[in-house]
Amino acid sequence: DAKTTQPNSMESNEEEPVHLPCNHSTISGTDYIHWYRQLPSQGPEYVIHGLTSNVNNRMASLAIAEDRKSSTLILHRATLRDAAVYYCILRLYSGAGSYQLTFGKGTKLSVIP
Amino acid sequence: DTEVTQTPKHLVMGMTNKKSLKCEQHMGHRAMYWYKQKAKKPPELMFVYSYEKLSINESVPSRFSPECPNSSLLNLHLHALQPEDSALYLCASSQDGGQGYYGYTFGSGTRLTVV
């Protein structure tokens, strides 16, 4: 199964950009890259996802390497509310037309005031 | 309505009890999911329903029984659970039938304690 590798933890200063890396060297051509974050005592929250091209939305940007073996989630200006565990996930084919998101260990982001 | 609503938020049950967790969404999403999350661990997929049919069962013990009565509602029936089943149970939904073209919307979970 294609899997992802992320650093266990990262720190960022408030109001500075944050680049969260993810390696997925065994990704296949149809695997979408999803990012979610989870705040303490809450369910995961969708952040962004993409296939090949870089993606932007109101929360973040997703930069995907040309060979698709790595990606980077970019928070343009970290706030204290961005402190969370960030999960990089691949959409994997499970057979019979079904796909699933299987969570890895994630990166715990701390934001320093 | 852009939410997935899970009830109850907290549940304590004995090992001989039967209880049910409920999940509801009114976004017209066609796939719904149950995940289990132990403390300080990532969520683990349990079941996937696509167009109201069970499409994935991740070898979950039969003491967990999912049900999808209609496209908006997903239940998880619990019976004869063990203390190690204590966890946060998360429900999610997605716009497509589980093809992963769209992001998932998660509920805030039901925190289950088995005594």
Coordinates of C-alpha atoms in Angstrom, one line a residue:
Chain A
D1 CA 0.0 0.0 0.0
A2 CA 1.2 3.5 -0.7
K3 CA 1.9 5.3 2.5
T4 CA 3.1 8.7 3.7
T5 CA 5.9 9.8 5.9
Q6 CA 5.7 13.0 7.9
P7 CA 7.9 14.6 10.7
N8 CA 6.5 13.8 14.1
S9 CA 6.4 17.4 15.2
M10 CA 7.2 21.0 14.0
E11 CA 7.2 24.4 15.5
S12 CA 6.4 27.7 14.0
N13 CA 6.2 31.3 15.2
E14 CA 2.9 33.1 15.0
E15 CA 2.2 35.1 11.8
E16 CA 5.0 33.3 9.9
P17 CA 4.5 30.9 7.0
V18 CA 4.7 27.1 7.8
H19 CA 5.7 24.4 5.4
L20 CA 4.6 20.9 6.4
P21 CA 6.4 18.2 4.3
C22 CA 5.1 14.8 3.3
N23 CA 6.8 12.0 1.4
H24 CA 4.8 9.5 -0.5
S25 CA 7.4 7.8 -2.7
T26 CA 5.2 4.8 -3.7
I27 CA 2.3 6.9 -4.8
S28 CA 0.5 5.7 -7.9
G29 CA -0.8 7.8 -10.8
T30 CA -4.4 7.8 -9.5
D31 CA -3.7 8.5 -5.8
Y32 CA -5.1 11.8 -4.6
I33 CA -3.2 13.6 -1.9
H34 CA -5.4 14.8 1.0
W35 CA -4.5 16.9 4.0
Y36 CA -6.6 17.1 7.2
R37 CA -5.9 18.6 10.6
Q38 CA -7.3 17.6 14.0
L39 CA -7.5 19.9 16.9
P40 CA -7.6 18.4 20.4
S41 CA -11.0 16.8 21.2
Q42 CA -12.4 17.4 17.8
G43 CA -12.9 15.4 14.6
P44 CA -10.5 15.8 11.7
E45 CA -11.1 18.9 9.5
Y46 CA -10.5 18.9 5.7
V47 CA -7.8 21.3 4.6
I48 CA -7.0 20.6 1.0
H49 CA -6.4 17.9 -1.6
G50 CA -4.9 17.5 -5.1
L51 CA -3.7 15.1 -7.8
T52 CA -0.9 16.7 -9.8
S53 CA -1.2 20.5 -9.9
N54 CA -0.6 22.9 -7.0
V55 CA -3.8 23.8 -5.3
N56 CA -4.9 26.9 -3.3
N57 CA -7.9 27.5 -1.1
R58 CA -8.8 29.9 1.7
M59 CA -7.1 27.7 4.3
A60 CA -3.8 26.7 2.7
S61 CA -1.8 25.9 -0.4
L62 CA -0.7 22.4 -1.5
A63 CA 2.5 22.2 -3.5
I64 CA 3.0 18.8 -5.3
A65 CA 6.4 17.8 -6.6
E66 CA 6.6 17.2 -10.3
D67 CA 7.3 13.4 -9.7
R68 CA 4.5 13.4 -7.1
K69 CA 6.7 11.6 -4.6
S70 CA 6.4 14.4 -2.1
S71 CA 4.1 17.3 -1.3
T72 CA 4.1 20.3 1.0
L73 CA 1.2 21.9 2.8
I74 CA 1.7 25.7 3.2
L75 CA 0.0 27.8 5.8
H76 CA 0.7 31.3 4.7
R77 CA 0.5 32.9 8.1
A78 CA 0.3 30.7 11.2
T79 CA -2.1 31.6 14.0
L80 CA -2.5 30.0 17.4
R81 CA -5.7 28.3 16.1
D82 CA -3.6 26.4 13.5
A83 CA -1.9 24.4 16.3
A84 CA -3.1 20.8 15.5
V85 CA -2.0 17.4 14.2
Y86 CA -1.8 17.6 10.4
Y87 CA -2.3 14.4 8.4
C88 CA -1.1 13.8 4.9
I89 CA -3.2 11.0 3.4
L90 CA -3.4 9.2 0.1
R91 CA -6.6 8.1 -1.4
L92 CA -6.1 4.4 -2.0
Y93 CA -8.1 2.0 -4.2
S94 CA -9.7 -0.7 -2.1
G95 CA -11.2 -2.8 -4.8
A96 CA -14.7 -3.1 -6.3
G97 CA -14.8 0.6 -7.2
S98 CA -14.2 1.7 -3.6
Y99 CA -11.5 4.0 -2.3
Q100 CA -10.4 4.9 1.3
L101 CA -8.4 7.4 3.2
T102 CA -6.0 5.7 5.6
F103 CA -4.5 8.1 8.1
G104 CA -0.7 8.0 9.0
K105 CA 0.8 9.3 12.2
G106 CA 0.7 13.0 11.2
T107 CA 2.7 16.0 12.2
K108 CA 1.9 17.8 15.4
L109 CA 2.3 21.6 14.7
S110 CA 3.0 23.9 17.6
V111 CA 2.6 27.6 17.1
I112 CA 4.6 29.9 19.3
P113 CA 3.2 33.3 20.2
Chain B
D1 CA -26.2 22.6 6.4
T2 CA -22.6 21.7 6.0
E3 CA -22.1 19.5 9.1
V4 CA -22.0 15.8 10.1
T5 CA -23.8 15.4 13.4
Q6 CA -23.0 12.6 15.8
T7 CA -25.0 11.6 18.8
P8 CA -24.5 11.0 21.6
K9 CA -21.3 13.0 22.3
H10 CA -20.4 10.8 25.2
L11 CA -21.5 7.3 26.0
V12 CA -20.7 5.0 28.9
M13 CA -21.8 1.4 28.6
G14 CA -21.3 -1.9 30.3
M15 CA -20.0 -5.0 28.6
T16 CA -23.4 -6.6 28.4
N17 CA -25.2 -3.5 27.1
K18 CA -26.5 -2.9 23.6
K19 CA -26.2 0.7 22.4
S20 CA -26.2 2.6 19.1
L21 CA -24.2 5.5 17.7
K22 CA -25.9 7.8 15.3
C23 CA -24.5 9.9 12.5
E24 CA -26.5 12.3 10.2
Q25 CA -25.7 14.5 7.3
H26 CA -27.9 16.6 5.0
M27 CA -25.4 17.6 2.4
G28 CA -26.5 15.0 -0.1
H29 CA -23.2 13.1 0.3
R30 CA -23.3 9.6 -1.1
A31 CA -20.5 8.0 1.0
M32 CA -20.4 7.7 4.7
Y33 CA -17.6 6.3 6.9
W34 CA -17.0 5.1 10.5
Y35 CA -13.5 5.6 12.0
K36 CA -12.2 4.6 15.4
Q37 CA -9.6 6.7 17.2
K38 CA -7.7 5.6 20.3
A39 CA -6.0 8.3 22.4
K40 CA -2.9 9.9 20.7
K41 CA -3.3 7.6 17.7
P42 CA -4.6 8.4 14.2
P43 CA -8.1 7.5 13.1
E44 CA -8.5 3.9 11.8
L45 CA -11.1 3.1 9.2
M46 CA -13.8 0.7 10.2
F47 CA -16.6 0.8 7.5
V48 CA -17.4 2.5 4.3
Y49 CA -20.9 2.9 2.9
S50 CA -21.2 3.9 -0.7
Y51 CA -24.7 4.7 -2.1
E52 CA -26.2 3.1 1.1
K53 CA -24.4 -0.2 0.5
L54 CA -21.5 -1.5 2.6
S55 CA -18.5 -1.4 0.4
I56 CA -15.6 -1.7 2.9
N57 CA -15.4 -3.6 6.2
E58 CA -11.9 -3.4 7.6
S59 CA -12.1 -6.8 9.4
V60 CA -14.0 -5.2 12.3
P61 CA -15.3 -7.7 15.0
S62 CA -19.0 -8.6 14.7
R63 CA -19.8 -6.8 18.0
F64 CA -19.8 -3.7 15.9
S65 CA -22.7 -3.7 13.4
P66 CA -23.1 -0.8 11.0
E67 CA -26.4 0.2 9.4
C68 CA -27.3 2.7 6.7
P69 CA -31.1 3.2 6.7
N70 CA -31.0 6.0 4.2
S71 CA -28.6 8.3 2.4
S72 CA -28.5 10.8 5.3
L73 CA -28.2 8.4 8.2
L74 CA -25.5 6.0 9.5
N75 CA -25.7 4.0 12.6
L76 CA -23.2 1.9 14.5
H77 CA -24.8 -0.8 16.7
L78 CA -22.7 -1.9 19.7
H79 CA -23.1 -5.2 21.6
A80 CA -20.9 -7.1 24.1
L81 CA -18.1 -4.6 23.8
Q82 CA -14.8 -4.9 25.7
P83 CA -13.0 -2.2 27.7
E84 CA -10.4 -2.0 24.9
D85 CA -13.1 -0.8 22.5
S86 CA -13.2 2.5 24.5
A87 CA -12.3 5.2 22.0
L88 CA -13.5 8.2 20.0
Y89 CA -15.8 7.0 17.2
L90 CA -15.8 9.3 14.2
C91 CA -18.3 9.5 11.4
A92 CA -17.5 11.2 8.0
S93 CA -19.1 11.7 4.7
S94 CA -18.0 12.6 1.2
Q95 CA -19.8 14.1 -1.8
D96 CA -18.9 11.3 -4.2
G97 CA -19.5 7.6 -3.7
G98 CA -16.2 7.1 -2.0
Q99 CA -13.9 7.8 -5.0
G100 CA -11.9 10.3 -3.1
Y101 CA -12.4 13.2 -5.6
Y102 CA -13.8 15.3 -2.8
G103 CA -12.7 15.9 0.8
Y104 CA -14.4 14.2 3.7
T105 CA -16.5 16.1 6.3
F106 CA -16.0 14.6 9.8
G107 CA -18.3 14.8 12.8
S108 CA -16.9 15.7 16.2
G109 CA -17.2 12.1 17.4
T110 CA -18.8 10.0 20.1
R111 CA -16.4 9.3 23.0
L112 CA -17.2 5.8 24.1
T113 CA -16.2 4.3 27.5
V114 CA -16.8 0.6 28.1
V115 CA -16.9 -0.4 31.7

